[in-house]
N, CA, C and O atoms as a printed pandas DataFrame, in Angstrom:
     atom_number atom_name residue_name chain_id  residue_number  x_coord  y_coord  z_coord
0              1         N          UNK        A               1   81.645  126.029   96.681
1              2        CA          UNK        A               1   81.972  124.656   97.034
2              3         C          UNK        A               1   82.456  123.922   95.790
3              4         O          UNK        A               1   81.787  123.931   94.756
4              5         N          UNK        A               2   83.778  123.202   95.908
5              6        CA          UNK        A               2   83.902  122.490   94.463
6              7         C          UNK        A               2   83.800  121.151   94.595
7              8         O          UNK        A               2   84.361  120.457   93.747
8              9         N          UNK        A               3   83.027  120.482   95.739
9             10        CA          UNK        A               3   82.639  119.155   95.490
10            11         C          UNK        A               3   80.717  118.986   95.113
11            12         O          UNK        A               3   79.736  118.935   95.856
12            13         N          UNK        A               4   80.924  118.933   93.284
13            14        CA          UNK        A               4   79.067  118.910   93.153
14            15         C          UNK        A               4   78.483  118.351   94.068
15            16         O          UNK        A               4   77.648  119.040   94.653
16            17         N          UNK        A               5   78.694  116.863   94.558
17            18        CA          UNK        A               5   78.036  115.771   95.156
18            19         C          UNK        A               5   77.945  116.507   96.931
19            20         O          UNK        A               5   77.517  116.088   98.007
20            21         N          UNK        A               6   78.356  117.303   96.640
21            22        CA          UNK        A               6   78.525  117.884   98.570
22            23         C          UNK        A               6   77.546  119.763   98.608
23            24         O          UNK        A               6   77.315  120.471   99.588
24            25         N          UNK        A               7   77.253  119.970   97.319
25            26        CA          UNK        A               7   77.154  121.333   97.734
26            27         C          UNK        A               7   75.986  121.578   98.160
27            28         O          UNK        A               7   75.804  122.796   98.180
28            29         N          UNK        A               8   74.892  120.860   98.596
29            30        CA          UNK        A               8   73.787  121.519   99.564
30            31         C          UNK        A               8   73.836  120.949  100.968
31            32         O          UNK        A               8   72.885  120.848  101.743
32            33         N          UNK        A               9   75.314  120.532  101.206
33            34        CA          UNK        A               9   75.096  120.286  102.783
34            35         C          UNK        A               9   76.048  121.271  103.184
35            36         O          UNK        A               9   77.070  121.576  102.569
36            37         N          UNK        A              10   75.519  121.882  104.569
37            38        CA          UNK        A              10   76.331  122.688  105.284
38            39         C          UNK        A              10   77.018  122.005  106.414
39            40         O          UNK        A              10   76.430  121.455  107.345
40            41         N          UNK        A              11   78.450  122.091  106.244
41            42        CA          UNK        A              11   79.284  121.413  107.480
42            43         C          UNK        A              11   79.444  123.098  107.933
43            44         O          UNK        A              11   79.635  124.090  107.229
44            45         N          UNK        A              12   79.265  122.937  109.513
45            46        CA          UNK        A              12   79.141  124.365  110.633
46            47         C          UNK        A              12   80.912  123.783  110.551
47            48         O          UNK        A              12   81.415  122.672  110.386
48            49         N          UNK        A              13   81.708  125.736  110.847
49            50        CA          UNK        A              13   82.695  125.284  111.270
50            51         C          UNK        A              13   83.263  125.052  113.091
51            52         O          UNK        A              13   83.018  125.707  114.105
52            53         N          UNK        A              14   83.953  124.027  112.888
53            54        CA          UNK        A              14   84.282  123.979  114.575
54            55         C          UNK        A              14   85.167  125.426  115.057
55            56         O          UNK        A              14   86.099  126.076  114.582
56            57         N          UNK        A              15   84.294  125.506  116.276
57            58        CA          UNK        A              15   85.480  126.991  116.628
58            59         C          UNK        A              15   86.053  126.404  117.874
59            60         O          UNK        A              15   87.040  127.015  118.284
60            61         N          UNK        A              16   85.755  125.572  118.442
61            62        CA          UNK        A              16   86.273  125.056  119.717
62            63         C          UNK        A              16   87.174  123.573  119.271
63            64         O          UNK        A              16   86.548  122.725  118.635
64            65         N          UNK        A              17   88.354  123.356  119.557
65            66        CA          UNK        A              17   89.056  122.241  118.967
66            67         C          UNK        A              17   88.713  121.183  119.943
67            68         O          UNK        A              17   88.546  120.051  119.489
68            69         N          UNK        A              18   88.568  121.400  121.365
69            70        CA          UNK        A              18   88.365  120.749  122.756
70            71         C          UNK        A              18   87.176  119.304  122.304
71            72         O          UNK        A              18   86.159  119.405  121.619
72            73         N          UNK        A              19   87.676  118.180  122.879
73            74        CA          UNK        A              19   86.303  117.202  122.858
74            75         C          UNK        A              19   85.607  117.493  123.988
75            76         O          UNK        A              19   86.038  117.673  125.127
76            77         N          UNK        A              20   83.976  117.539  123.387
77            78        CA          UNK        A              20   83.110  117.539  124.908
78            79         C          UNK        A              20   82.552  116.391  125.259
79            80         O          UNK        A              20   82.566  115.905  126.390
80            81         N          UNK        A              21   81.829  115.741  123.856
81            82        CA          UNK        A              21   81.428  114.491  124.425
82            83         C          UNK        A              21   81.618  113.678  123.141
83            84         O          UNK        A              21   81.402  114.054  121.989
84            85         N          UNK        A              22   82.133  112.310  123.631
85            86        CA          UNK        A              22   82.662  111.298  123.064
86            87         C          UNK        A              22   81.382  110.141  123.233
87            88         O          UNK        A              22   80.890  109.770  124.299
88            89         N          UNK        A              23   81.028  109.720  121.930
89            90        CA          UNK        A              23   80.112  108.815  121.832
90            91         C          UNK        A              23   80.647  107.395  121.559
91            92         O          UNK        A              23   81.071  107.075  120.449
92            93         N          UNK        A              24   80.609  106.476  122.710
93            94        CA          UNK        A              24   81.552  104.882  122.521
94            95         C          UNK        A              24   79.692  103.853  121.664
95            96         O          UNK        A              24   78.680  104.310  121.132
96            97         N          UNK        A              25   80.099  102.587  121.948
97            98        CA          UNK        A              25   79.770  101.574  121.381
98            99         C          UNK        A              25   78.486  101.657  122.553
99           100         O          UNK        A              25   77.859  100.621  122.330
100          101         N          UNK        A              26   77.854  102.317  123.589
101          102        CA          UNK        A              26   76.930  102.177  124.117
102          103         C          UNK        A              26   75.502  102.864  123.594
103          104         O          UNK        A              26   74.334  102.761  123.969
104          105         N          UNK        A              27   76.123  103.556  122.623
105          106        CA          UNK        A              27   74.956  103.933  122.039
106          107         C          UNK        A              27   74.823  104.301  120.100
107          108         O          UNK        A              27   74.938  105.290  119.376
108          109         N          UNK        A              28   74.485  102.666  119.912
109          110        CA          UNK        A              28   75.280  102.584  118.143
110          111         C          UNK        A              28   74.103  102.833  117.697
111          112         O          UNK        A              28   73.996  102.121  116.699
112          113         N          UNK        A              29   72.888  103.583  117.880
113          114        CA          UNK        A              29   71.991  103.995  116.780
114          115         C          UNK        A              29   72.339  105.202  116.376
115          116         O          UNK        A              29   72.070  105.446  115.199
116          117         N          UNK        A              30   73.056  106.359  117.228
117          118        CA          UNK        A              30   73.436  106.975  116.677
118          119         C          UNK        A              30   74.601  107.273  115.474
119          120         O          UNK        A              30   75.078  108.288  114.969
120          121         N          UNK        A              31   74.759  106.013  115.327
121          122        CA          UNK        A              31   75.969  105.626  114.171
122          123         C          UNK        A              31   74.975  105.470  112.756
123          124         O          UNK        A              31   75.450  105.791  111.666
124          125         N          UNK        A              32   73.731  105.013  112.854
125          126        CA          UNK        A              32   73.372  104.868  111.908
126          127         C          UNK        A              32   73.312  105.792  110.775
127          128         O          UNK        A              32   73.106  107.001  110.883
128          129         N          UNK        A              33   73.530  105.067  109.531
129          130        CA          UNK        A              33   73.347  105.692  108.347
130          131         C          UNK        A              33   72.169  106.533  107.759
131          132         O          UNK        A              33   71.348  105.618  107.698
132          133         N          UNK        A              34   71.644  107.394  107.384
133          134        CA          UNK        A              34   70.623  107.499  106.803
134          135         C          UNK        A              34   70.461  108.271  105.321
135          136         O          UNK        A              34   69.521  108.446  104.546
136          137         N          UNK        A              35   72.146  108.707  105.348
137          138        CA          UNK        A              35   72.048  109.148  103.750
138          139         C          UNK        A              35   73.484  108.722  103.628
139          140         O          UNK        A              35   74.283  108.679  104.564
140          141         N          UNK        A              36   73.724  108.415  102.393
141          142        CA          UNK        A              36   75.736  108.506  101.843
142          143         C          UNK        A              36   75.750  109.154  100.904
143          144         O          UNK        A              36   75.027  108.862   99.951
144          145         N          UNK        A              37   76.711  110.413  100.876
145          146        CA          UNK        A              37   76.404  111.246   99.524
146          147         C          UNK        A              37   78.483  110.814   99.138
147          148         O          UNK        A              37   79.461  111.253   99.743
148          149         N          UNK        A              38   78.428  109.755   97.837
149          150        CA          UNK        A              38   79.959  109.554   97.372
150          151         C          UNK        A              38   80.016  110.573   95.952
151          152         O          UNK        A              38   79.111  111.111   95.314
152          153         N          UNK        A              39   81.130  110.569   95.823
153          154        CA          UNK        A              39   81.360  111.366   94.484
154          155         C          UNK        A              39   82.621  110.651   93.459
155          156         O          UNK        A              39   82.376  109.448   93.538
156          157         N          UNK        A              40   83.350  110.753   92.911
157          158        CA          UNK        A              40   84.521  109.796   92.212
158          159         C          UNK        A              40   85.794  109.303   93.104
159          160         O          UNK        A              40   86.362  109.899   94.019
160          161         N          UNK        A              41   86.052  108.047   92.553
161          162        CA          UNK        A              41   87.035  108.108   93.524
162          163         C          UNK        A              41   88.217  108.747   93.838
163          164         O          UNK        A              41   89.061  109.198   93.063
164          165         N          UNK        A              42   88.197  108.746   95.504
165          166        CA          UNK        A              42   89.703  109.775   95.663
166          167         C          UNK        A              42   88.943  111.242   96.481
167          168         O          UNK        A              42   89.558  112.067   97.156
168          169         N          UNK        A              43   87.518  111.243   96.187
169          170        CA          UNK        A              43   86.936  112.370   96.303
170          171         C          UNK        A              43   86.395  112.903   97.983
171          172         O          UNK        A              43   86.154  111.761   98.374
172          173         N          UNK        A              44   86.230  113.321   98.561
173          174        CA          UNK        A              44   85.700  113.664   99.660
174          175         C          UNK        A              44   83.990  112.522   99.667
175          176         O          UNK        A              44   83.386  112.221   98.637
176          177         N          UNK        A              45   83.625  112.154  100.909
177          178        CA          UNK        A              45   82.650  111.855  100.877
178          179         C          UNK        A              45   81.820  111.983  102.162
179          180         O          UNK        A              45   82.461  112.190  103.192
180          181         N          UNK        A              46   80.653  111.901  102.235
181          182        CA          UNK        A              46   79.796  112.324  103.324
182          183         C          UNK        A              46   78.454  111.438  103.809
183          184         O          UNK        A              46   77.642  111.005  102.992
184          185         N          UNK        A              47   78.332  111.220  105.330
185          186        CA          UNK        A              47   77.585  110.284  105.891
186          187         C          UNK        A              47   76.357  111.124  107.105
187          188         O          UNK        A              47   76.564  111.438  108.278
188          189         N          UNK        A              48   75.312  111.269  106.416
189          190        CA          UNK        A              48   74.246  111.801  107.669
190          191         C          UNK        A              48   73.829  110.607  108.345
191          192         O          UNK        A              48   73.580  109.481  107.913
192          193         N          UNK        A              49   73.805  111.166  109.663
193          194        CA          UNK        A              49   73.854  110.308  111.141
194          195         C          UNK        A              49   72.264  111.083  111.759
195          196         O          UNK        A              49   71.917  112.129  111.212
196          197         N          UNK        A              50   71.634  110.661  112.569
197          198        CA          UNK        A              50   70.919  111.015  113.405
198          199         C          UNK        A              50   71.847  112.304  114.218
199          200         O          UNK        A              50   71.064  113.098  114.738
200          201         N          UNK        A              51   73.312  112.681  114.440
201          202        CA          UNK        A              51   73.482  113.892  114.617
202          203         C          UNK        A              51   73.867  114.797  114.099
203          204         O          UNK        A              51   74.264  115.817  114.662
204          205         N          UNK        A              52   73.795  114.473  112.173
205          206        CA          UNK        A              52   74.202  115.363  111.234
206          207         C          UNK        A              52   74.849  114.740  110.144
207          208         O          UNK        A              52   74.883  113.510  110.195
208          209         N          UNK        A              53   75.354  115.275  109.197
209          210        CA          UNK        A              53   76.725  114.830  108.531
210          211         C          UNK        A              53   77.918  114.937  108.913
211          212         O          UNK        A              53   78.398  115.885  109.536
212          213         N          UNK        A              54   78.586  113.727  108.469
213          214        CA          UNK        A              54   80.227  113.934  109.023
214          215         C          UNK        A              54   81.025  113.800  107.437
215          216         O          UNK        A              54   80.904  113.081  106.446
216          217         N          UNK        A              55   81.684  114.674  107.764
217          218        CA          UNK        A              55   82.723  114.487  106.177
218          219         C          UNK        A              55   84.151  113.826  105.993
219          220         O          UNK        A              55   85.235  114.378  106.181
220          221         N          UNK        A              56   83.933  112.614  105.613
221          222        CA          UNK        A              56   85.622  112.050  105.611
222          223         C          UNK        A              56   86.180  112.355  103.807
223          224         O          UNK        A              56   85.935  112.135  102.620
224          225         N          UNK        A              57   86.992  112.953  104.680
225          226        CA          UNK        A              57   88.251  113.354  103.063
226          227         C          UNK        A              57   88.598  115.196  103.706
227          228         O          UNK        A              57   88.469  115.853  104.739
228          229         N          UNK        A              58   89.027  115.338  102.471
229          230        CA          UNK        A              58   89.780  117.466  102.756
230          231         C          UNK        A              58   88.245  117.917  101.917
231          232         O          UNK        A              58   87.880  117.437  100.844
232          233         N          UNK        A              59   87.656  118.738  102.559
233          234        CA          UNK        A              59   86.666  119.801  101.564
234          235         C          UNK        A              59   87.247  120.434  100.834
235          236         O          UNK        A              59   86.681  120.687   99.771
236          237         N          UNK        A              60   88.422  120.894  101.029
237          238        CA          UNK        A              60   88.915  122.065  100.171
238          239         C          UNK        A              60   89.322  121.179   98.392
239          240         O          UNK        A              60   89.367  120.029   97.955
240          241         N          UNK        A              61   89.496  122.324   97.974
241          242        CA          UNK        A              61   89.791  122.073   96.844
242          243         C          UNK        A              61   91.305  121.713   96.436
243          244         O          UNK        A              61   92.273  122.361   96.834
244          245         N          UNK        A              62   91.373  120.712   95.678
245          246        CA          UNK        A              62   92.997  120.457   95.847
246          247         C          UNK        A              62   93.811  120.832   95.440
247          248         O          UNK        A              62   93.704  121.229   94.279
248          249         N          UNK        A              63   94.784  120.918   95.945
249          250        CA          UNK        A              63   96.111  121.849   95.532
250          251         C          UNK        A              63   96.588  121.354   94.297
251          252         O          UNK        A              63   96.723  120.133   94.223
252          253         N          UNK        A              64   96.872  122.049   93.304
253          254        CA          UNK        A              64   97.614  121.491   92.319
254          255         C          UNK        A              64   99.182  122.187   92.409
255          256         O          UNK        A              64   99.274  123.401   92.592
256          257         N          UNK        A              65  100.063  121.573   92.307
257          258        CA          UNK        A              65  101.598  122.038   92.175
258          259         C          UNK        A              65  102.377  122.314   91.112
259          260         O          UNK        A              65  102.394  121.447   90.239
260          261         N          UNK        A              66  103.135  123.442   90.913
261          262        CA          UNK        A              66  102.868  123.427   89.985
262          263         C          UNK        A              66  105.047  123.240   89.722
263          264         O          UNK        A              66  105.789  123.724   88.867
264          265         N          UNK        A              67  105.302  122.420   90.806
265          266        CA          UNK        A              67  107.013  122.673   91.300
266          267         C          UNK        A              67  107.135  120.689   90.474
267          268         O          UNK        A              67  106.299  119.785   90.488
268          269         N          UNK        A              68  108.525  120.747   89.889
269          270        CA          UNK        A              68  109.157  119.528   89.336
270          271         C          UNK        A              68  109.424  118.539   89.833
271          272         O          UNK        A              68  108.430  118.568   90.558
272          273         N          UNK        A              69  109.901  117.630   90.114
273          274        CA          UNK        A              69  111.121  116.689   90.828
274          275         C          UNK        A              69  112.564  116.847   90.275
275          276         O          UNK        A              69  112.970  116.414   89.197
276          277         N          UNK        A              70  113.249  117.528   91.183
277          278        CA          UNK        A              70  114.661  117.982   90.834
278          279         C          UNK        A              70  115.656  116.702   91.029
279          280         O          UNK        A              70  116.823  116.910   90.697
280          281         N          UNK        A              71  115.306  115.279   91.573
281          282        CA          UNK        A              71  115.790  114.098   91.837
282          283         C          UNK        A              71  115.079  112.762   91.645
283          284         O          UNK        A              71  114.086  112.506   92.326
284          285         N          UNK        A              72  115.416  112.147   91.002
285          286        CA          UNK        A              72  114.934  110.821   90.472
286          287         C          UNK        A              72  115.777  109.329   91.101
287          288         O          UNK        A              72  116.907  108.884   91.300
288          289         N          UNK        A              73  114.566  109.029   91.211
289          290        CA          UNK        A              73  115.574  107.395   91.490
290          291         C          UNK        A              73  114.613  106.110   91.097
291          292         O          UNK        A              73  113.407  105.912   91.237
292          293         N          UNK        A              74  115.962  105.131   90.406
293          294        CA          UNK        A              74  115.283  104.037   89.646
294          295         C          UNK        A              74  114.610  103.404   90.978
295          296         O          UNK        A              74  114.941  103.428   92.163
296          297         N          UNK        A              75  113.146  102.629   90.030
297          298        CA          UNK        A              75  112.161  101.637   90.976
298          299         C          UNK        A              75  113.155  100.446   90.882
299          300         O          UNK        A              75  112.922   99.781   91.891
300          301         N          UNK        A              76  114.031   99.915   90.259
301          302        CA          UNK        A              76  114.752   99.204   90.613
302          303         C          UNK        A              76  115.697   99.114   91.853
303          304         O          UNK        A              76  115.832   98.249   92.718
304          305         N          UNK        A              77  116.181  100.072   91.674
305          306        CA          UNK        A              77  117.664  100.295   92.895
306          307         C          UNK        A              77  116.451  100.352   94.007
307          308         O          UNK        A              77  116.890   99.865   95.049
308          309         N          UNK        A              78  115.510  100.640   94.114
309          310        CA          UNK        A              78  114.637  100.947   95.598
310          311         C          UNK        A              78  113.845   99.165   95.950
311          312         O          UNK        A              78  113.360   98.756   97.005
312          313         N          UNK        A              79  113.952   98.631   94.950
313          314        CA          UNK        A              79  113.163   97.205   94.718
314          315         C          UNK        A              79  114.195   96.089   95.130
315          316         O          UNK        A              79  113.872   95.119   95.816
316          317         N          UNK        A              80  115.073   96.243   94.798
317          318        CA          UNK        A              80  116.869   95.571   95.032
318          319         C          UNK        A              80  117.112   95.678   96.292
319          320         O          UNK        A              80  117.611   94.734   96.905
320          321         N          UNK        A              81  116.730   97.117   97.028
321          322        CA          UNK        A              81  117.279   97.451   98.789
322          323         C          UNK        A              81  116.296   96.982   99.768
323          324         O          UNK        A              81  116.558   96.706  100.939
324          325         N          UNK        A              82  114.825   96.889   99.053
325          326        CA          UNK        A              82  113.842   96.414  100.065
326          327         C          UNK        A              82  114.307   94.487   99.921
327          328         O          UNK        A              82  114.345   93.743  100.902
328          329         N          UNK        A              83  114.588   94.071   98.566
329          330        CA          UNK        A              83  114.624   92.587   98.794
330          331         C          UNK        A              83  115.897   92.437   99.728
331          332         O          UNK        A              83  115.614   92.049  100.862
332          333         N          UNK        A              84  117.167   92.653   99.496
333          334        CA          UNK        A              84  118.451   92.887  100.230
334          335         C          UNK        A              84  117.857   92.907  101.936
335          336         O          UNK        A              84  118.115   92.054  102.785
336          337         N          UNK        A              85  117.186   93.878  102.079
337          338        CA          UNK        A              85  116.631   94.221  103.415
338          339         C          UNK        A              85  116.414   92.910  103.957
339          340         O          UNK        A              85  117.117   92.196  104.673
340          341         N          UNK        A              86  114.799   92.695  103.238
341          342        CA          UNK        A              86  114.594   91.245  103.737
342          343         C          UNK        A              86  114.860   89.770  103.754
343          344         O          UNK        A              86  114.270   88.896  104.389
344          345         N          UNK        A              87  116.243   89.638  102.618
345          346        CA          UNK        A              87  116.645   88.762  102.772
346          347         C          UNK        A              87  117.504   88.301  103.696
347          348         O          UNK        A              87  117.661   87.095  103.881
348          349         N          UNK        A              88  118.323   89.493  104.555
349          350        CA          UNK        A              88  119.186   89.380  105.397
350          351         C          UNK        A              88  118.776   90.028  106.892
351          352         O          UNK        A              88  119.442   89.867  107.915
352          353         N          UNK        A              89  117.718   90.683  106.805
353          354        CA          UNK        A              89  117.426   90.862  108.452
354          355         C          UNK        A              89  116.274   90.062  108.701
355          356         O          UNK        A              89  116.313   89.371  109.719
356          357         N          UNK        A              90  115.309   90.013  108.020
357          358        CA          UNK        A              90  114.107   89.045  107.841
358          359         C          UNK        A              90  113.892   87.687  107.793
359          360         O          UNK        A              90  112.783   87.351  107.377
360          361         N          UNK        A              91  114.855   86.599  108.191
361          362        CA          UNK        A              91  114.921   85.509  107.968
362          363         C          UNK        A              91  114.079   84.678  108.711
363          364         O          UNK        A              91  113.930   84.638  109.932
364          365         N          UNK        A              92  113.562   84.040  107.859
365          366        CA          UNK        A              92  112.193   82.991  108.664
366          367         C          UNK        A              92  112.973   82.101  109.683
367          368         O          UNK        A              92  113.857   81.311  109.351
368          369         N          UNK        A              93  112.549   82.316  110.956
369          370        CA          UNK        A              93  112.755   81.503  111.805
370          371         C          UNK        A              93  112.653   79.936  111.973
371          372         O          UNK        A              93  113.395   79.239  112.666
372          373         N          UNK        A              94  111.612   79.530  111.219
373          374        CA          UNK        A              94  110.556   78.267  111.081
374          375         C          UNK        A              94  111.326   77.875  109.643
375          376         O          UNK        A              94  110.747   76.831  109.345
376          377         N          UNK        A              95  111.789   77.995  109.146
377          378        CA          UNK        A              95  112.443   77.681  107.689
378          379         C          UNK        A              95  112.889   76.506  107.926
379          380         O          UNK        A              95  113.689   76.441  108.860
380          381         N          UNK        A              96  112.566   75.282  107.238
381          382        CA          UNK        A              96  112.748   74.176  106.683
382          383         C          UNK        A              96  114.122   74.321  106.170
383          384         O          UNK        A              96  114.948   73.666  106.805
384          385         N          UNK        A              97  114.579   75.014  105.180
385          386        CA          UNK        A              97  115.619   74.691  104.688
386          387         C          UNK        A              97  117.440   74.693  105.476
387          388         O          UNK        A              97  118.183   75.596  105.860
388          389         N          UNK        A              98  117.519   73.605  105.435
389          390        CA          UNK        A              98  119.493   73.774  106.077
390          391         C          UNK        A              98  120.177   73.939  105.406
391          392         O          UNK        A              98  120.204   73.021  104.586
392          393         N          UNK        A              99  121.358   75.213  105.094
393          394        CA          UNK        A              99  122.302   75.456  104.291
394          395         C          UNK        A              99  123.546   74.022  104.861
395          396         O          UNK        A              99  123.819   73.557  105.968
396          397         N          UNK        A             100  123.922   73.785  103.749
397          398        CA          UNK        A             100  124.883   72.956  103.781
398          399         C          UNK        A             100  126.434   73.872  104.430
399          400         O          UNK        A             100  126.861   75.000  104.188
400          401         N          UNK        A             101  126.934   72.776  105.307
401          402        CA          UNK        A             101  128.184   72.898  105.869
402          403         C          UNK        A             101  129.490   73.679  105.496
403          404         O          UNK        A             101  128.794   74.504  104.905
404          405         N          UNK        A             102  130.553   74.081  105.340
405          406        CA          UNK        A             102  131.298   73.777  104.655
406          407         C          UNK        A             102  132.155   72.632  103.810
407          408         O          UNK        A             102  132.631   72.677  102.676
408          409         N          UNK        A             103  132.158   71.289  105.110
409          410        CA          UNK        A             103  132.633   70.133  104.525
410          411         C          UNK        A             103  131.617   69.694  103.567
411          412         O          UNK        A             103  132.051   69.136  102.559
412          413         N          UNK        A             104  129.998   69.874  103.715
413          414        CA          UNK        A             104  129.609   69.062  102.934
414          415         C          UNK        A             104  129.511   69.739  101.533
415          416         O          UNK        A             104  129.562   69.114  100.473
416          417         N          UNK        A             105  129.395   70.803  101.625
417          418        CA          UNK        A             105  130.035   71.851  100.403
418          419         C          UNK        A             105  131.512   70.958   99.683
419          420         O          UNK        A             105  131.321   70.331   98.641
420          421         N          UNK        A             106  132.360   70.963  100.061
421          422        CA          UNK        A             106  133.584   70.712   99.554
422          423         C          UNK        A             106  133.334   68.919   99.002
423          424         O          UNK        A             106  133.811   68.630   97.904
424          425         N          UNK        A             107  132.595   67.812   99.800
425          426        CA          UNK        A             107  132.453   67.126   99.201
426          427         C          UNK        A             107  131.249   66.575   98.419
427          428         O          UNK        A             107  131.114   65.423   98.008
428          429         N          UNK        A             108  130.488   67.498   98.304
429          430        CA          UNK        A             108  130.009   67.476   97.260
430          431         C          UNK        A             108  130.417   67.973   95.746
431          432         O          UNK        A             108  129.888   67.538   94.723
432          433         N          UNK        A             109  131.250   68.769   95.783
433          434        CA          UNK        A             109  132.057   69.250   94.806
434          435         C          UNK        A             109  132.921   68.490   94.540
435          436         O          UNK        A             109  133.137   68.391   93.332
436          437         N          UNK        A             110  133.747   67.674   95.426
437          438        CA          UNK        A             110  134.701   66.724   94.874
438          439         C          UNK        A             110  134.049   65.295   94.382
439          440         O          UNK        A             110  134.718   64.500   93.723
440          441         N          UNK        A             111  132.454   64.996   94.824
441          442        CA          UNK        A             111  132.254   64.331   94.147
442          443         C          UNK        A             111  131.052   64.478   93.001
443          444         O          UNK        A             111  130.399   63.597   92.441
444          445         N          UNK        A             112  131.024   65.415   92.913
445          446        CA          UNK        A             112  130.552   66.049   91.585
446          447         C          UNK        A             112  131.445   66.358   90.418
447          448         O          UNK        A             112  131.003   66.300   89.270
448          449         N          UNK        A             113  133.052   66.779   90.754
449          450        CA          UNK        A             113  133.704   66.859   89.649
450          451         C          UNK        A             113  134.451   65.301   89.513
451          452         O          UNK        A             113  135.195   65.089   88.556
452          453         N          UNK        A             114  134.253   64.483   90.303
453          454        CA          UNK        A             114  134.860   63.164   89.934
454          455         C          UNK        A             114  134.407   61.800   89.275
455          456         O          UNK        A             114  134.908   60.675   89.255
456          457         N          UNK        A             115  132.843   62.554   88.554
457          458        CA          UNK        A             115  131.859   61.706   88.057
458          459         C          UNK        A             115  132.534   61.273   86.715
459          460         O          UNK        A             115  132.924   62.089   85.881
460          461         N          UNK        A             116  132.644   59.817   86.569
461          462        CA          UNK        A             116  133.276   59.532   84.768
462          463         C          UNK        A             116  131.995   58.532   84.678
463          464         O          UNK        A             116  131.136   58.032   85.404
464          465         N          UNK        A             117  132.518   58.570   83.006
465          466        CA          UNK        A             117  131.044   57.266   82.611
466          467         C          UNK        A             117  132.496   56.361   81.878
467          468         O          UNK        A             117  133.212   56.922   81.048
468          469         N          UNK        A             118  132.795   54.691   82.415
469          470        CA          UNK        A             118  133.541   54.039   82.333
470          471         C          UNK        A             118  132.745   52.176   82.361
471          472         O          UNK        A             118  132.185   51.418   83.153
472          473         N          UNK        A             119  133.311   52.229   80.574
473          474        CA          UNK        A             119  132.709   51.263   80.348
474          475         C          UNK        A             119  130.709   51.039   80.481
475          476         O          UNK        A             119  129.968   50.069   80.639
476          477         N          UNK        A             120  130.543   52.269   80.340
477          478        CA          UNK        A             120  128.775   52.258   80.748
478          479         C          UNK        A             120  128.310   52.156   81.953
479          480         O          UNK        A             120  127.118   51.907   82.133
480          481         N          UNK        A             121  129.197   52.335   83.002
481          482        CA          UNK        A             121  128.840   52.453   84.398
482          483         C          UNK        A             121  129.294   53.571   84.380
483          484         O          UNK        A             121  130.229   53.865   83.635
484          485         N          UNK        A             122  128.668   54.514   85.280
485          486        CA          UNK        A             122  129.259   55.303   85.992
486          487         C          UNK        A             122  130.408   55.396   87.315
487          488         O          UNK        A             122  130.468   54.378   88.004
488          489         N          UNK        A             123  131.067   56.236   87.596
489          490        CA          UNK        A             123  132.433   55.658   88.073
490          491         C          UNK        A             123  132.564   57.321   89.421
491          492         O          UNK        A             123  132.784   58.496   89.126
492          493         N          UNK        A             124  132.345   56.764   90.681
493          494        CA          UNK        A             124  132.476   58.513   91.243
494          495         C          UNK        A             124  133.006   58.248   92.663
495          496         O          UNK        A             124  132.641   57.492   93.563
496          497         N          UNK        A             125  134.271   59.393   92.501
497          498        CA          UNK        A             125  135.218   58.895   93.601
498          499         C          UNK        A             125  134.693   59.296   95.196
499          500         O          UNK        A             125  133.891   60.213   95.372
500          501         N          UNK        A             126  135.152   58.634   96.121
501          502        CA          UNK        A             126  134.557   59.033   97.545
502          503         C          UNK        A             126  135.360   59.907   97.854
503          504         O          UNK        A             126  136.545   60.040   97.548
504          505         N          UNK        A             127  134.547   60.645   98.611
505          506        CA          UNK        A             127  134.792   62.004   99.489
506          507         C          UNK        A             127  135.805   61.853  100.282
507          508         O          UNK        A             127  136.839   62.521  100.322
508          509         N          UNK        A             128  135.393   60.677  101.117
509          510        CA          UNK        A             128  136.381   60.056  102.777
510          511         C          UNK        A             128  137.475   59.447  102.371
511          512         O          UNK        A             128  137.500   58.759  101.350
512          513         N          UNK        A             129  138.761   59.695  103.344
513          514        CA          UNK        A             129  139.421   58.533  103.321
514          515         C          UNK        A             129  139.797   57.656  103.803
515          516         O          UNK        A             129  140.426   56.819  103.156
């Protein structure tokens, strides 16, 4: 066994994959805890119940690989396509903000570039005519 924190419990193996009986919310003492055996994190861990231990995680021992990454890709370019994503299919419905018009685009620009300072007043031509 290569989990220390696990090696004097015996998990039986299942030979039948079939469910026989399914235990719901009508009978939660059998849920109870009565031991937690944890080990580091990431690690397999184990919970005795009034009908045994149950093991959440892989028992086995973990695979180490021993193969490269033959393809790389920047966290940028992948960070750029998720914002892109959600800036253009994701749009808040409820959004406060109103993009301006085209006209009011154009006159705001014409009266933004027509700002003079004349005689110590400021001087800024109208949009309309």
């Amino acid at each position: 066994k290569y989990w220390t924190h696990l090696k004097d419990i015996s998990f039986p193996r299942a030979e039948d994959e079939n469910v026989k009986l399914l235990i719901g919310c009508n009978a939660p003492s059998v849920y109870e805890m009565k031991e937690i055996r944890t080990g580091k994190p990431n690690e397999p861990f184990a919970v005795k119940t009034p009908l045994g231990w149950t093991l959440f995680g892989s028992y086995r021992k973990p695979f180490k690989s021993n193969s490269a990454p033959n393809h790389l890709s920047a966290k940028e370019e992948l960070e750029d396509k998720f914002e892109q994503l959600y800036s253009t299919e994701f749009k808040d419905p409820f959004s406060r903000t109103i993009s301006m018009s085209v006209e009011d685009r154009i006159a705001l620009s014409a009266i933004s570039n027509s700002v003079q300072r004349l005689n110590g007043d400021y001087q800024v031509a109208l949009p309309w005519r």
